[in-house]
Amino acid sequence: MWSRPVGWLLDRVLYRTVVTGRFNVPSSGPVIFAGNHISFLDGPVMFGAAPRPMHILVKKEMFTGFLGRVLRASGQIPIDRAGDRSALELCRHMLDAGRCVGILPEGTRGSGTAGNISNGVAWLALMSGATVIPVAILGTRIGDEHRDSIPGLRRRLHVSFGAPLIVARRNGESGRVSMDRAAAEIRAALAGHVQDAVKSTGQSLPGDSCTGPRPMQRRQEEVAGTPADHH
């Protein structure tokens, strides 16, 4: 309960966050928030802007010291990016209970175009039947700012919640085909929504691009899912 006001403070006091599309988020039932990833602040900003509380997947290395205690106390979920089906299973149980989960499926900070995403978000969507909401996050990093840079206080940020998407397995379709198709549908929805948000807000994406994980790492992430990344 205390983490919601903290999210509001981040979005409304420390930064000037313009939020659109809240009406796209179902008022009840399981929801997966899938956001693009350009800055380490994306997860917290998405958390504060959402009309419903969520549990965000965060790499386990962040769960140390004071920050780790804060993350656990606010209900965030540690995940081992080398392979962690247990974390996805925990998310599935939360979704089955009608709760919300947040994931940044690009896996690492980059240009935020959602050119590539992990299959973890597709697995969660297929297994839970949850509504997927693409989330465009803009302004947390701009121009040629370094990936580790902190946005200046009172910067205008934009968070846009897109049209809901539901993916389901089709009759006669194998699990792998379903997973790949669902991931492609979610990627297309997120990438398209990000571009729409760029056009409507006039806020461009940062100039650098993400080359993506190495082949073996990518294969592991297809099984384990990719968490919100803060490195």
PDB file of C-alpha atoms in Angstrom:
ATOM      1  CA  MET A   1       0.000   0.000   0.000  1.00  0.00           C
ATOM      2  CA  TRP A   2       2.818   2.429   0.826  1.00  0.00           C
ATOM      3  CA  SER A   3       4.511   1.906  -2.537  1.00  0.00           C
ATOM      4  CA  ARG A   4       1.632   3.439  -4.508  1.00  0.00           C
ATOM      5  CA  PRO A   5       2.105   6.927  -2.984  1.00  0.00           C
ATOM      6  CA  VAL A   6       5.843   6.597  -3.588  1.00  0.00           C
ATOM      7  CA  GLY A   7       5.139   5.915  -7.253  1.00  0.00           C
ATOM      8  CA  TRP A   8       2.834   8.922  -7.379  1.00  0.00           C
ATOM      9  CA  LEU A   9       5.565  11.075  -5.784  1.00  0.00           C
ATOM     10  CA  LEU A  10       8.062   9.959  -8.420  1.00  0.00           C
ATOM     11  CA  ASP A  11       5.728  10.703 -11.330  1.00  0.00           C
ATOM     12  CA  ARG A  12       4.052  13.867 -10.077  1.00  0.00           C
ATOM     13  CA  VAL A  13       6.595  15.611  -7.850  1.00  0.00           C
ATOM     14  CA  LEU A  14      10.091  14.560  -8.907  1.00  0.00           C
ATOM     15  CA  TYR A  15       9.049  14.422 -12.563  1.00  0.00           C
ATOM     16  CA  ARG A  16       6.205  15.813 -14.634  1.00  0.00           C
ATOM     17  CA  THR A  17       4.632  12.694 -16.056  1.00  0.00           C
ATOM     18  CA  VAL A  18       1.867  12.911 -18.631  1.00  0.00           C
ATOM     19  CA  VAL A  19      -0.208   9.740 -18.554  1.00  0.00           C
ATOM     20  CA  THR A  20      -2.624   8.699 -21.295  1.00  0.00           C
ATOM     21  CA  GLY A  21      -4.697   5.628 -22.029  1.00  0.00           C
ATOM     22  CA  ARG A  22      -5.591   4.654 -18.474  1.00  0.00           C
ATOM     23  CA  PHE A  23      -9.068   3.754 -19.771  1.00  0.00           C
ATOM     24  CA  ASN A  24      -7.459   0.873 -21.707  1.00  0.00           C
ATOM     25  CA  VAL A  25      -6.553  -0.911 -18.463  1.00  0.00           C
ATOM     26  CA  PRO A  26      -9.258  -3.315 -17.209  1.00  0.00           C
ATOM     27  CA  SER A  27     -10.467  -2.364 -13.747  1.00  0.00           C
ATOM     28  CA  SER A  28     -10.313  -5.983 -12.624  1.00  0.00           C
ATOM     29  CA  GLY A  29      -8.873  -9.298 -13.680  1.00  0.00           C
ATOM     30  CA  PRO A  30      -5.298 -10.283 -14.572  1.00  0.00           C
ATOM     31  CA  VAL A  31      -3.225  -7.787 -16.540  1.00  0.00           C
ATOM     32  CA  ILE A  32       0.297  -7.948 -17.932  1.00  0.00           C
ATOM     33  CA  PHE A  33       1.855  -4.505 -18.446  1.00  0.00           C
ATOM     34  CA  ALA A  34       4.519  -4.813 -21.169  1.00  0.00           C
ATOM     35  CA  GLY A  35       6.643  -1.674 -21.478  1.00  0.00           C
ATOM     36  CA  ASN A  36       9.507  -0.575 -23.692  1.00  0.00           C
ATOM     37  CA  HIS A  37      12.888  -0.108 -22.034  1.00  0.00           C
ATOM     38  CA  ILE A  38      15.211   2.893 -22.352  1.00  0.00           C
ATOM     39  CA  SER A  39      16.169   3.745 -18.754  1.00  0.00           C
ATOM     40  CA  PHE A  40      16.513   2.142 -15.335  1.00  0.00           C
ATOM     41  CA  LEU A  41      13.607   4.375 -14.246  1.00  0.00           C
ATOM     42  CA  ASP A  42      11.139   2.774 -16.679  1.00  0.00           C
ATOM     43  CA  GLY A  43       9.843   0.213 -14.203  1.00  0.00           C
ATOM     44  CA  PRO A  44       9.256   2.670 -11.329  1.00  0.00           C
ATOM     45  CA  VAL A  45       7.692   5.244 -13.673  1.00  0.00           C
ATOM     46  CA  MET A  46       5.334   2.633 -15.152  1.00  0.00           C
ATOM     47  CA  PHE A  47       4.478   1.464 -11.647  1.00  0.00           C
ATOM     48  CA  GLY A  48       3.575   4.984 -10.532  1.00  0.00           C
ATOM     49  CA  ALA A  49       1.546   5.810 -13.634  1.00  0.00           C
ATOM     50  CA  ALA A  50      -0.572   2.648 -13.776  1.00  0.00           C
ATOM     51  CA  PRO A  51      -4.148   2.804 -12.482  1.00  0.00           C
ATOM     52  CA  ARG A  52      -3.621  -0.546 -10.745  1.00  0.00           C
ATOM     53  CA  PRO A  53      -0.740  -1.817  -8.596  1.00  0.00           C
ATOM     54  CA  MET A  54       1.587  -4.343 -10.169  1.00  0.00           C
ATOM     55  CA  HIS A  55       4.437  -6.719  -9.389  1.00  0.00           C
ATOM     56  CA  ILE A  56       7.425  -6.030 -11.661  1.00  0.00           C
ATOM     57  CA  LEU A  57      10.061  -8.594 -12.621  1.00  0.00           C
ATOM     58  CA  VAL A  58      13.487  -7.248 -11.615  1.00  0.00           C
ATOM     59  CA  LYS A  59      16.846  -8.986 -11.961  1.00  0.00           C
ATOM     60  CA  LYS A  60      17.839 -10.712  -8.749  1.00  0.00           C
ATOM     61  CA  GLU A  61      21.134  -8.813  -8.453  1.00  0.00           C
ATOM     62  CA  MET A  62      19.145  -5.738  -7.428  1.00  0.00           C
ATOM     63  CA  PHE A  63      17.785  -7.448  -4.325  1.00  0.00           C
ATOM     64  CA  THR A  64      20.673  -6.603  -2.008  1.00  0.00           C
ATOM     65  CA  GLY A  65      21.070  -4.097   0.797  1.00  0.00           C
ATOM     66  CA  PHE A  66      18.567  -1.323   1.363  1.00  0.00           C
ATOM     67  CA  LEU A  67      17.329  -1.312  -2.233  1.00  0.00           C
ATOM     68  CA  GLY A  68      16.666  -5.026  -2.055  1.00  0.00           C
ATOM     69  CA  ARG A  69      14.574  -4.603   1.088  1.00  0.00           C
ATOM     70  CA  VAL A  70      12.580  -1.824  -0.593  1.00  0.00           C
ATOM     71  CA  LEU A  71      11.970  -3.935  -3.700  1.00  0.00           C
ATOM     72  CA  ARG A  72      10.776  -6.908  -1.678  1.00  0.00           C
ATOM     73  CA  ALA A  73       8.609  -4.765   0.580  1.00  0.00           C
ATOM     74  CA  SER A  74       6.936  -3.186  -2.456  1.00  0.00           C
ATOM     75  CA  GLY A  75       6.092  -6.580  -3.934  1.00  0.00           C
ATOM     76  CA  GLN A  76       8.596  -6.734  -6.785  1.00  0.00           C
ATOM     77  CA  ILE A  77       9.786 -10.128  -8.046  1.00  0.00           C
ATOM     78  CA  PRO A  78      13.448 -11.179  -8.343  1.00  0.00           C
ATOM     79  CA  ILE A  79      14.382 -13.241 -11.375  1.00  0.00           C
ATOM     80  CA  ASP A  80      17.552 -14.986 -12.496  1.00  0.00           C
ATOM     81  CA  ARG A  81      18.068 -14.059 -16.127  1.00  0.00           C
ATOM     82  CA  ALA A  82      20.167 -17.192 -16.701  1.00  0.00           C
ATOM     83  CA  GLY A  83      17.002 -19.262 -16.307  1.00  0.00           C
ATOM     84  CA  ASP A  84      14.256 -18.881 -13.729  1.00  0.00           C
ATOM     85  CA  ARG A  85      11.004 -20.655 -14.475  1.00  0.00           C
ATOM     86  CA  SER A  86      10.043 -20.392 -10.792  1.00  0.00           C
ATOM     87  CA  ALA A  87       9.738 -16.599 -11.067  1.00  0.00           C
ATOM     88  CA  LEU A  88       7.438 -16.915 -14.079  1.00  0.00           C
ATOM     89  CA  GLU A  89       5.387 -19.530 -12.248  1.00  0.00           C
ATOM     90  CA  LEU A  90       5.027 -17.096  -9.344  1.00  0.00           C
ATOM     91  CA  CYS A  91       3.830 -14.434 -11.793  1.00  0.00           C
ATOM     92  CA  ARG A  92       1.368 -16.911 -13.243  1.00  0.00           C
ATOM     93  CA  HIS A  93      -0.088 -17.608  -9.798  1.00  0.00           C
ATOM     94  CA  MET A  94      -0.464 -13.869  -9.217  1.00  0.00           C
ATOM     95  CA  LEU A  95      -2.228 -13.459 -12.540  1.00  0.00           C
ATOM     96  CA  ASP A  96      -4.470 -16.428 -11.777  1.00  0.00           C
ATOM     97  CA  ALA A  97      -5.461 -14.534  -8.617  1.00  0.00           C
ATOM     98  CA  GLY A  98      -6.503 -11.531 -10.734  1.00  0.00           C
ATOM     99  CA  ARG A  99      -3.453  -9.393 -10.016  1.00  0.00           C
ATOM    100  CA  CYS A 100      -1.159  -7.406 -12.325  1.00  0.00           C
ATOM    101  CA  VAL A 101       2.397  -8.107 -13.431  1.00  0.00           C
ATOM    102  CA  GLY A 102       4.791  -5.678 -15.129  1.00  0.00           C
ATOM    103  CA  ILE A 103       7.566  -6.739 -17.469  1.00  0.00           C
ATOM    104  CA  LEU A 104       9.994  -4.924 -19.761  1.00  0.00           C
ATOM    105  CA  PRO A 105      10.290  -7.658 -22.398  1.00  0.00           C
ATOM    106  CA  GLU A 106      13.112  -6.059 -24.393  1.00  0.00           C
ATOM    107  CA  GLY A 107      15.256  -7.239 -21.492  1.00  0.00           C
ATOM    108  CA  THR A 108      17.891  -4.521 -21.527  1.00  0.00           C
ATOM    109  CA  ARG A 109      17.967  -0.777 -21.967  1.00  0.00           C
ATOM    110  CA  GLY A 110      18.266   0.334 -25.580  1.00  0.00           C
ATOM    111  CA  SER A 111      16.450   2.493 -28.103  1.00  0.00           C
ATOM    112  CA  GLY A 112      13.056   1.353 -26.797  1.00  0.00           C
ATOM    113  CA  THR A 113      11.633   0.465 -30.199  1.00  0.00           C
ATOM    114  CA  ALA A 114      10.647  -3.058 -29.061  1.00  0.00           C
ATOM    115  CA  GLY A 115      12.367  -4.557 -32.081  1.00  0.00           C
ATOM    116  CA  ASN A 116      13.006  -7.744 -30.095  1.00  0.00           C
ATOM    117  CA  ILE A 117      11.295  -9.133 -27.005  1.00  0.00           C
ATOM    118  CA  SER A 118      11.649 -12.284 -24.953  1.00  0.00           C
ATOM    119  CA  ASN A 119       9.139 -15.117 -25.073  1.00  0.00           C
ATOM    120  CA  GLY A 120       8.632 -14.903 -21.315  1.00  0.00           C
ATOM    121  CA  VAL A 121       5.826 -12.373 -21.681  1.00  0.00           C
ATOM    122  CA  ALA A 122       4.179 -14.570 -24.329  1.00  0.00           C
ATOM    123  CA  TRP A 123       4.367 -17.613 -22.040  1.00  0.00           C
ATOM    124  CA  LEU A 124       2.721 -15.676 -19.222  1.00  0.00           C
ATOM    125  CA  ALA A 125      -0.024 -14.358 -21.489  1.00  0.00           C
ATOM    126  CA  LEU A 126      -0.790 -17.785 -22.960  1.00  0.00           C
ATOM    127  CA  MET A 127      -0.721 -19.661 -19.663  1.00  0.00           C
ATOM    128  CA  SER A 128      -2.772 -17.132 -17.687  1.00  0.00           C
ATOM    129  CA  GLY A 129      -5.141 -15.719 -20.290  1.00  0.00           C
ATOM    130  CA  ALA A 130      -4.298 -12.271 -18.918  1.00  0.00           C
ATOM    131  CA  THR A 131      -4.916  -9.102 -20.864  1.00  0.00           C
ATOM    132  CA  VAL A 132      -1.687  -7.604 -22.206  1.00  0.00           C
ATOM    133  CA  ILE A 133      -1.400  -3.817 -22.112  1.00  0.00           C
ATOM    134  CA  PRO A 134       1.456  -2.364 -24.199  1.00  0.00           C
ATOM    135  CA  VAL A 135       3.039   0.581 -22.403  1.00  0.00           C
ATOM    136  CA  ALA A 136       5.066   3.292 -24.139  1.00  0.00           C
ATOM    137  CA  ILE A 137       7.497   5.038 -21.786  1.00  0.00           C
ATOM    138  CA  LEU A 138       9.194   8.141 -23.176  1.00  0.00           C
ATOM    139  CA  GLY A 139      11.495  10.803 -21.774  1.00  0.00           C
ATOM    140  CA  THR A 140      13.295   8.754 -19.127  1.00  0.00           C
ATOM    141  CA  ARG A 141      16.310   8.935 -21.445  1.00  0.00           C
ATOM    142  CA  ILE A 142      16.673  11.276 -24.399  1.00  0.00           C
ATOM    143  CA  GLY A 143      19.148  12.108 -27.144  1.00  0.00           C
ATOM    144  CA  ASP A 144      22.612  10.688 -26.535  1.00  0.00           C
ATOM    145  CA  GLU A 145      22.262  10.350 -22.759  1.00  0.00           C
ATOM    146  CA  HIS A 146      24.135   7.388 -21.323  1.00  0.00           C
ATOM    147  CA  ARG A 147      22.088   4.340 -20.385  1.00  0.00           C
ATOM    148  CA  ASP A 148      23.057   4.892 -16.747  1.00  0.00           C
ATOM    149  CA  SER A 149      22.026   8.546 -16.723  1.00  0.00           C
ATOM    150  CA  ILE A 150      19.395   9.858 -14.323  1.00  0.00           C
ATOM    151  CA  PRO A 151      16.777  12.180 -15.861  1.00  0.00           C
ATOM    152  CA  GLY A 152      16.917  15.720 -14.531  1.00  0.00           C
ATOM    153  CA  LEU A 153      14.313  16.536 -11.920  1.00  0.00           C
ATOM    154  CA  ARG A 154      11.014  17.917 -13.211  1.00  0.00           C
ATOM    155  CA  ARG A 155      11.648  16.586 -16.706  1.00  0.00           C
ATOM    156  CA  ARG A 156       8.451  15.884 -18.615  1.00  0.00           C
ATOM    157  CA  LEU A 157       7.916  12.151 -19.046  1.00  0.00           C
ATOM    158  CA  HIS A 158       5.223  10.363 -21.026  1.00  0.00           C
ATOM    159  CA  VAL A 159       3.534   7.064 -20.191  1.00  0.00           C
ATOM    160  CA  SER A 160       0.886   5.770 -22.574  1.00  0.00           C
ATOM    161  CA  PHE A 161      -1.192   2.643 -21.993  1.00  0.00           C
ATOM    162  CA  GLY A 162      -2.193   1.080 -25.295  1.00  0.00           C
ATOM    163  CA  ALA A 163      -5.118  -0.970 -26.537  1.00  0.00           C
ATOM    164  CA  PRO A 164      -5.588  -4.288 -24.713  1.00  0.00           C
ATOM    165  CA  LEU A 165      -4.435  -7.486 -26.381  1.00  0.00           C
ATOM    166  CA  ILE A 166      -5.359 -11.080 -25.585  1.00  0.00           C
ATOM    167  CA  VAL A 167      -3.406 -13.965 -27.086  1.00  0.00           C
ATOM    168  CA  ALA A 168      -4.540 -17.576 -27.060  1.00  0.00           C
ATOM    169  CA  ARG A 169      -3.386 -20.922 -28.383  1.00  0.00           C
ATOM    170  CA  ARG A 170      -5.142 -22.011 -31.560  1.00  0.00           C
ATOM    171  CA  ASN A 171      -6.534 -25.475 -32.276  1.00  0.00           C
ATOM    172  CA  GLY A 172      -3.918 -27.785 -33.722  1.00  0.00           C
ATOM    173  CA  GLU A 173      -1.095 -25.394 -32.943  1.00  0.00           C
ATOM    174  CA  SER A 174       1.997 -26.669 -31.138  1.00  0.00           C
ATOM    175  CA  GLY A 175       3.225 -25.008 -27.990  1.00  0.00           C
ATOM    176  CA  ARG A 176       6.317 -23.602 -29.698  1.00  0.00           C
ATOM    177  CA  VAL A 177       4.330 -22.205 -32.613  1.00  0.00           C
ATOM    178  CA  SER A 178       1.844 -20.634 -30.204  1.00  0.00           C
ATOM    179  CA  MET A 179       4.663 -19.101 -28.189  1.00  0.00           C
ATOM    180  CA  ASP A 180       6.388 -17.627 -31.210  1.00  0.00           C
ATOM    181  CA  ARG A 181       3.145 -16.287 -32.665  1.00  0.00           C
ATOM    182  CA  ALA A 182       2.064 -14.748 -29.342  1.00  0.00           C
ATOM    183  CA  ALA A 183       5.481 -13.123 -28.900  1.00  0.00           C
ATOM    184  CA  ALA A 184       5.262 -11.693 -32.433  1.00  0.00           C
ATOM    185  CA  GLU A 185       1.779 -10.298 -31.756  1.00  0.00           C
ATOM    186  CA  ILE A 186       2.861  -8.695 -28.490  1.00  0.00           C
ATOM    187  CA  ARG A 187       6.019  -7.289 -30.068  1.00  0.00           C
ATOM    188  CA  ALA A 188       4.050  -5.796 -32.953  1.00  0.00           C
ATOM    189  CA  ALA A 189       1.500  -4.264 -30.567  1.00  0.00           C
ATOM    190  CA  LEU A 190       4.182  -2.767 -28.325  1.00  0.00           C
ATOM    191  CA  ALA A 191       6.358  -1.503 -31.184  1.00  0.00           C
ATOM    192  CA  GLY A 192       3.370   0.044 -32.936  1.00  0.00           C
ATOM    193  CA  HIS A 193       2.141   1.683 -29.760  1.00  0.00           C
ATOM    194  CA  VAL A 194       5.582   3.138 -29.030  1.00  0.00           C
ATOM    195  CA  GLN A 195       5.714   4.696 -32.495  1.00  0.00           C
ATOM    196  CA  ASP A 196       2.185   6.089 -32.078  1.00  0.00           C
ATOM    197  CA  ALA A 197       3.212   7.610 -28.742  1.00  0.00           C
ATOM    198  CA  VAL A 198       6.311   9.177 -30.301  1.00  0.00           C
ATOM    199  CA  LYS A 199       4.140  10.807 -32.961  1.00  0.00           C
ATOM    200  CA  SER A 200       1.439  12.006 -30.578  1.00  0.00           C
ATOM    201  CA  THR A 201       3.787  13.405 -27.916  1.00  0.00           C
ATOM    202  CA  GLY A 202       6.616  14.684 -30.080  1.00  0.00           C
ATOM    203  CA  GLN A 203       9.030  12.981 -27.656  1.00  0.00           C
ATOM    204  CA  SER A 204      11.636  11.021 -29.585  1.00  0.00           C
ATOM    205  CA  LEU A 205      13.383   7.857 -28.475  1.00  0.00           C
ATOM    206  CA  PRO A 206      17.067   7.968 -27.482  1.00  0.00           C
ATOM    207  CA  GLY A 207      19.650   7.694 -30.216  1.00  0.00           C
ATOM    208  CA  ASP A 208      21.352   4.424 -29.355  1.00  0.00           C
ATOM    209  CA  SER A 209      20.116   0.922 -30.061  1.00  0.00           C
ATOM    210  CA  CYS A 210      20.189  -2.377 -28.227  1.00  0.00           C
ATOM    211  CA  THR A 211      22.000  -5.201 -29.982  1.00  0.00           C
ATOM    212  CA  GLY A 212      20.153  -7.798 -27.942  1.00  0.00           C
ATOM    213  CA  PRO A 213      21.398 -10.806 -25.969  1.00  0.00           C
ATOM    214  CA  ARG A 214      23.870 -13.350 -27.273  1.00  0.00           C
ATOM    215  CA  PRO A 215      22.297 -16.421 -28.970  1.00  0.00           C
ATOM    216  CA  MET A 216      22.676 -18.732 -25.952  1.00  0.00           C
ATOM    217  CA  GLN A 217      21.386 -16.051 -23.582  1.00  0.00           C
ATOM    218  CA  ARG A 218      18.441 -15.427 -25.901  1.00  0.00           C
ATOM    219  CA  ARG A 219      17.540 -19.124 -25.868  1.00  0.00           C
ATOM    220  CA  GLN A 220      17.666 -19.146 -22.072  1.00  0.00           C
ATOM    221  CA  GLU A 221      15.452 -16.094 -21.904  1.00  0.00           C
ATOM    222  CA  GLU A 222      12.879 -17.752 -24.152  1.00  0.00           C
ATOM    223  CA  VAL A 223      12.519 -20.305 -21.378  1.00  0.00           C
ATOM    224  CA  ALA A 224      12.972 -18.094 -18.343  1.00  0.00           C
ATOM    225  CA  GLY A 225      11.597 -14.766 -19.520  1.00  0.00           C
ATOM    226  CA  THR A 226      13.426 -11.467 -19.296  1.00  0.00           C
ATOM    227  CA  PRO A 227      12.916  -9.210 -16.261  1.00  0.00           C
ATOM    228  CA  ALA A 228      13.047  -5.475 -15.839  1.00  0.00           C
ATOM    229  CA  ASP A 229      16.736  -4.729 -16.277  1.00  0.00           C
ATOM    230  CA  HIS A 230      18.620  -2.193 -14.202  1.00  0.00           C
ATOM    231  CA  HIS A 231      22.271  -2.753 -15.150  1.00  0.00           C
TER     232      HIS A 231
END
